[in-house]
Coordinates of C-alpha atoms in Angstrom, one line a residue:
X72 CA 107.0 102.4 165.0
X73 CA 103.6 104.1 164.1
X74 CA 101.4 105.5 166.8
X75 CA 98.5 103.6 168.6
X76 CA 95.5 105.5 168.7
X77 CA 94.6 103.3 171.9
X78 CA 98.0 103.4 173.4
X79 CA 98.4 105.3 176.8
X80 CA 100.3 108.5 177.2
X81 CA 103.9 107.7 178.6
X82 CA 105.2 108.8 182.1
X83 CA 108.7 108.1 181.6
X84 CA 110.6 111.4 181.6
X85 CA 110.7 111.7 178.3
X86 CA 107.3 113.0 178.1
X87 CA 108.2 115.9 180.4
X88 CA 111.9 117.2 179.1
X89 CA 111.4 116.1 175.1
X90 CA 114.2 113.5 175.5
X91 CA 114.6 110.2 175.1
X92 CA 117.7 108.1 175.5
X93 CA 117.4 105.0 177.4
X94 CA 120.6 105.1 178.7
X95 CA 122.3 105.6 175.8
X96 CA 125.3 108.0 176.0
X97 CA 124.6 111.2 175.1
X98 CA 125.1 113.7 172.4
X99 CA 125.2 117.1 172.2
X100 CA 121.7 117.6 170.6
X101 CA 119.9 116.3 173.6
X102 CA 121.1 119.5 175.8
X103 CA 119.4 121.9 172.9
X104 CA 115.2 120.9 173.1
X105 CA 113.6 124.6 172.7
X106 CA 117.0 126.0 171.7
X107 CA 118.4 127.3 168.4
X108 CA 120.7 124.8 167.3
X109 CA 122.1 123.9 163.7
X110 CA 119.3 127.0 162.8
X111 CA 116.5 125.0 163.9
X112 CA 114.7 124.6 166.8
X113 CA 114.8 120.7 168.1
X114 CA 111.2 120.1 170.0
X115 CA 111.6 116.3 170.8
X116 CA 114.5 114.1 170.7
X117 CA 114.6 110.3 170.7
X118 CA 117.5 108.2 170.2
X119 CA 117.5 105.0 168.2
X120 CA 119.1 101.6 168.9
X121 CA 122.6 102.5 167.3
X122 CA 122.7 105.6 169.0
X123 CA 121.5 108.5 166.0
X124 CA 119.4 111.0 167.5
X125 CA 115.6 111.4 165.4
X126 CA 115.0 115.1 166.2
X127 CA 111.5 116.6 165.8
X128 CA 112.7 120.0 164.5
X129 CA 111.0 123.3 164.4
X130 CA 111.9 126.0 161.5
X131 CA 112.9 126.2 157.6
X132 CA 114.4 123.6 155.8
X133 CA 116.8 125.6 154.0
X134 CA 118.6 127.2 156.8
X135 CA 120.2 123.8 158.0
X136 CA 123.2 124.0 158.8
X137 CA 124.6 120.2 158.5
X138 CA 125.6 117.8 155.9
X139 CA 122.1 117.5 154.1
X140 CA 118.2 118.4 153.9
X141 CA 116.1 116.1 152.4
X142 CA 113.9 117.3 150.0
X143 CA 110.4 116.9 148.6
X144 CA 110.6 116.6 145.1
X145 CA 108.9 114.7 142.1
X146 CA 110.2 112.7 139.2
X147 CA 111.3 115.3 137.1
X148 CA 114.0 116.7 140.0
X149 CA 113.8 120.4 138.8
X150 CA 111.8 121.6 140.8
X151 CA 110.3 125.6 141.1
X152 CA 112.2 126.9 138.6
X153 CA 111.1 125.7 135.6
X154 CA 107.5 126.2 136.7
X155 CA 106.3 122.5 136.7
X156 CA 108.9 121.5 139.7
X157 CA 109.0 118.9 141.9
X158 CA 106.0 118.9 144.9
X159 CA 106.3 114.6 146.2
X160 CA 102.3 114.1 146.4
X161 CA 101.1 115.8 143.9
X162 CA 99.4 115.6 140.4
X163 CA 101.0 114.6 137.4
X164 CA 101.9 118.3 135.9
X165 CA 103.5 119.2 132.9
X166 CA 106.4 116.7 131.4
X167 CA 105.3 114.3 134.2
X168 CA 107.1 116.9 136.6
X169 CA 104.2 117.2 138.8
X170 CA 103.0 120.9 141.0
X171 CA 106.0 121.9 143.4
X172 CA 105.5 121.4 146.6
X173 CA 106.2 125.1 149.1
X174 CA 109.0 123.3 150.7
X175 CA 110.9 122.2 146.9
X176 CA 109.9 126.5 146.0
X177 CA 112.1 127.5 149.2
X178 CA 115.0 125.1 148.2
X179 CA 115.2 125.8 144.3
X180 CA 115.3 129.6 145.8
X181 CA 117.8 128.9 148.5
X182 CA 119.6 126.8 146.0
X183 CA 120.6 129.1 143.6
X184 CA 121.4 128.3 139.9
X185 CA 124.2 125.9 141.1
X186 CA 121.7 123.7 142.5
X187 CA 119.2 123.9 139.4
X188 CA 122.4 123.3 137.1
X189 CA 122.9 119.8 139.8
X190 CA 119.5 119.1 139.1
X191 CA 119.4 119.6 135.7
X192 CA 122.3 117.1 135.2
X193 CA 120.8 114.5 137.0
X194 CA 120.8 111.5 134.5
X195 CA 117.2 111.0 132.8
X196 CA 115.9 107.5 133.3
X197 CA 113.7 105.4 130.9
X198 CA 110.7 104.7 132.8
X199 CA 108.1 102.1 131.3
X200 CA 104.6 104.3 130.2
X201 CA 105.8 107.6 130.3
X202 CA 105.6 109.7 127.4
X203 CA 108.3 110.6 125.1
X204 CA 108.5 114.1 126.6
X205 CA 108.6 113.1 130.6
X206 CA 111.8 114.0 132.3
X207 CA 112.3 111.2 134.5
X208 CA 115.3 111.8 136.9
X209 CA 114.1 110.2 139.7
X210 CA 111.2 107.2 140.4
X211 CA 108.1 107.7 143.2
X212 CA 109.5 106.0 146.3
X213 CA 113.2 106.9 145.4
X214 CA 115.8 108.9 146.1
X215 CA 119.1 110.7 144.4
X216 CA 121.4 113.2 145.5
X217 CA 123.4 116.6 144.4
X218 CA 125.2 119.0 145.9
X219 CA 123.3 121.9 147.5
X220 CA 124.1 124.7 145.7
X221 CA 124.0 128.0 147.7
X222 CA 122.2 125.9 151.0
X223 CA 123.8 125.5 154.1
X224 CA 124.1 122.2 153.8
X225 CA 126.8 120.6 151.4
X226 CA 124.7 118.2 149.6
X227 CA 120.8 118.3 148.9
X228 CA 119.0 114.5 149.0
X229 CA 115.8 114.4 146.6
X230 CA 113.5 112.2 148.1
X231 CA 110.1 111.3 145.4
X232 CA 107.0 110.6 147.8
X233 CA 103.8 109.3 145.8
X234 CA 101.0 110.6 144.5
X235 CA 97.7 110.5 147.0
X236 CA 95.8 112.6 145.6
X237 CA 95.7 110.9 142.1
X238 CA 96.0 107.3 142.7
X239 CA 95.3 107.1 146.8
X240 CA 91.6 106.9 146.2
X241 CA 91.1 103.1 146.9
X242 CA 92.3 100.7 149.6
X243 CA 95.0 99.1 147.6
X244 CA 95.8 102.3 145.7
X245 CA 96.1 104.1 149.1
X246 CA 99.0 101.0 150.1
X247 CA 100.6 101.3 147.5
X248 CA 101.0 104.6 148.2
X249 CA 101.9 104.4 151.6
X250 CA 104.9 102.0 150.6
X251 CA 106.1 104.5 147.9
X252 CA 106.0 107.3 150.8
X253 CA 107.8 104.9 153.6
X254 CA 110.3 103.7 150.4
X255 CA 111.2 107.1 149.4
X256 CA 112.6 107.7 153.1
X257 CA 114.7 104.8 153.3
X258 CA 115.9 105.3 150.3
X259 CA 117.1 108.6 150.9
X260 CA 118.6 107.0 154.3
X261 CA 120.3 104.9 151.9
X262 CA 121.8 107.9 149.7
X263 CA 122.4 109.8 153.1
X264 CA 124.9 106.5 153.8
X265 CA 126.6 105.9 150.7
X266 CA 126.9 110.3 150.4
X267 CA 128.6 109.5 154.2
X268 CA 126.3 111.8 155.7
X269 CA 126.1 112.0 159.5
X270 CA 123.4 115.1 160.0
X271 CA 120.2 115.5 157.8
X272 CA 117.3 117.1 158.0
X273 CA 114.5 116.2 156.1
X274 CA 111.3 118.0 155.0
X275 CA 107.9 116.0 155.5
X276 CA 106.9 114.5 151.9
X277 CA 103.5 114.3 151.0
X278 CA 102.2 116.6 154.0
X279 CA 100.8 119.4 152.4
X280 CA 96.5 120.0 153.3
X281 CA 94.4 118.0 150.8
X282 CA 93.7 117.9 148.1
X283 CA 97.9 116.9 147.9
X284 CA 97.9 114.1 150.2
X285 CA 94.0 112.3 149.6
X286 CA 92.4 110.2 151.5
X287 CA 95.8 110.3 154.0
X288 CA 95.5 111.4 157.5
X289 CA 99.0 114.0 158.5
X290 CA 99.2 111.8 161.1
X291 CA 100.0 109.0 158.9
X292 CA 102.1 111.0 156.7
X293 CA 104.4 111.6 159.6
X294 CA 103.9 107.7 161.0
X295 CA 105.5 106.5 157.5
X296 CA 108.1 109.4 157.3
X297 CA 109.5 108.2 161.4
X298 CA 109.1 104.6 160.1
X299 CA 110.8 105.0 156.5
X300 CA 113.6 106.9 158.2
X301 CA 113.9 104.5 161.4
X302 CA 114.4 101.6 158.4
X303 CA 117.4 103.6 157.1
X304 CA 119.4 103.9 160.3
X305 CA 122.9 103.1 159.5
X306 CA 125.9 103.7 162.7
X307 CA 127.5 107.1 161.4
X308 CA 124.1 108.7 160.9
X309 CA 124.4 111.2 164.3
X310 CA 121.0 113.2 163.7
X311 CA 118.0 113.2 161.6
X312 CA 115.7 115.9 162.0
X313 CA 112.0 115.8 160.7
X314 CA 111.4 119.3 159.9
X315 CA 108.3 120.8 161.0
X316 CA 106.4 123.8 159.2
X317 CA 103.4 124.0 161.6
X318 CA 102.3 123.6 165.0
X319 CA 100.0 120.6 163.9
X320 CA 103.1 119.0 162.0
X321 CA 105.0 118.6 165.3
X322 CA 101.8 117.5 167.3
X323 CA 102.2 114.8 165.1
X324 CA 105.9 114.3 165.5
X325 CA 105.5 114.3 169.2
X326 CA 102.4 111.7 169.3
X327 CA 104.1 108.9 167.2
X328 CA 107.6 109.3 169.2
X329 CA 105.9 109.4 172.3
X330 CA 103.6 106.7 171.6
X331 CA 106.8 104.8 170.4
X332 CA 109.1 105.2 173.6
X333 CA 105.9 104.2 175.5
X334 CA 106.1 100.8 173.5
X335 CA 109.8 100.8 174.3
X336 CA 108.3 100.8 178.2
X337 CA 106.8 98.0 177.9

């Protein structure tokens, strides 16, 4: 599903109304492109094969109002307030916790002390190399779930993307990477299942301006988020919306689902 740089725009009507069905029946999302709805703002809709609506989403994270965000968190789960937190993509931190990410700071505040106390009991895992004194509660390219504390949404997903700008330096580092990013979406597609979730937002892991990402484009950030969440499509999903915090995060939205229902042209 990743974008072709080469690729030509499309012409079908999606490129002019922000929705794309392909005869599928519809849902009520498609009707709400530029509209407030479930306190976001849906820019582009494109439905997948079993029907589940992938929703490029304007606004904040925390003010979903559905079953679950998604967010961007590192092994340690604990995100801002301890003050090591949990930022996906970034360096290694104190107790292997790593720097939080902005989006993890709005949800540990959104949160409340439930969600801290959810997070905090999280079971720690034994994970080969680490030091004594790393609080492990979730691997790179993983997911686990809690409830979401004083969010909107009932239950908060904590997705672990990997760390570029460490260990993205070199060709093979940089794949590994990119599997640990495109892993950590299905597996919190995976979560989103088993939890029975049917609408999910999620924030974009790893997307934060270098130095947090490396040597990786946005552009391929948000390739591997639309491809790792694709992978995790299960029937009773009804909408997952990729969360966009900038203008330039939705450009990038737009181009890879518009280069992707041109290839459904073809």
């Amino acid at each position: 599903m990743s974008s072709s740089p080469g690729r030509r725009r499309p012409s079908n009507v999606f490129a002019r109304n922000g929705v794309w069905t392909n005869g599928l029946p519809g849902k009520t999302v498609d009707g709400k492109v530029g509209k407030l709805y479930r306190r976001l703002r849906p820019f582009i809709v494109y439905a997948l094969p079993s029907g589940t609506r992938l929703v490029g989403s304007e606004g904040l994270i925390v003010a979903f109002q559905g079953d679950a965000v998604v967010n961007s968190s590192t092994v340690d789960c604990l995100g801002a307030s301890t003050g090591r937190g949990g930022g996906g993509g970034f360096g290694g931190g104190r107790s292997g916790g790593g720097v939080c990410s902005p989006i993890d700071e709005q949800i540990s505040a959104a949160g409340g002390p439930e969600l801290l106390a959810a997070r905090r009991a999280l079971p720690l895992l034994n994970v080969a190399g680490s030091p004594r004194s790393a609080q492990s509660r979730c691997r790179r390219g993983s997911a686990v779930v809690t409830t979401g504390g004083q969010l909107p949404a009932k239950w908060c997903v904590h997705a672990v993307g990997p760390d570029y700008a460490t260990h993205g330096g070199t060709t093979a580092s940089l794949a590994t990477c990119d599997a640990q990013l495109h892993s950590a979406y299905a597996s919190a597609m995976d979560v989103a299942q088993r939890t029975s979730l049917k609408s999910v937002a999620c924030a974009l892991l790893c997307a934060d301006p270098p130095p947090a990402r490396g040597p990786c484009s946005l552009q391929r950030i948000v390739d591997l988020a639309v491809d790792g969440l694709c992978s995790g499509d299960y029937a009773s999903l009804e909408e997952v919306h990729v969360v966009a915090t900038s203008k330039v995060e939705m450009e990038c939205v737009c181009r890879c689902l518009l280069y992707t229902s041109d290839a459904a042209d073809d």
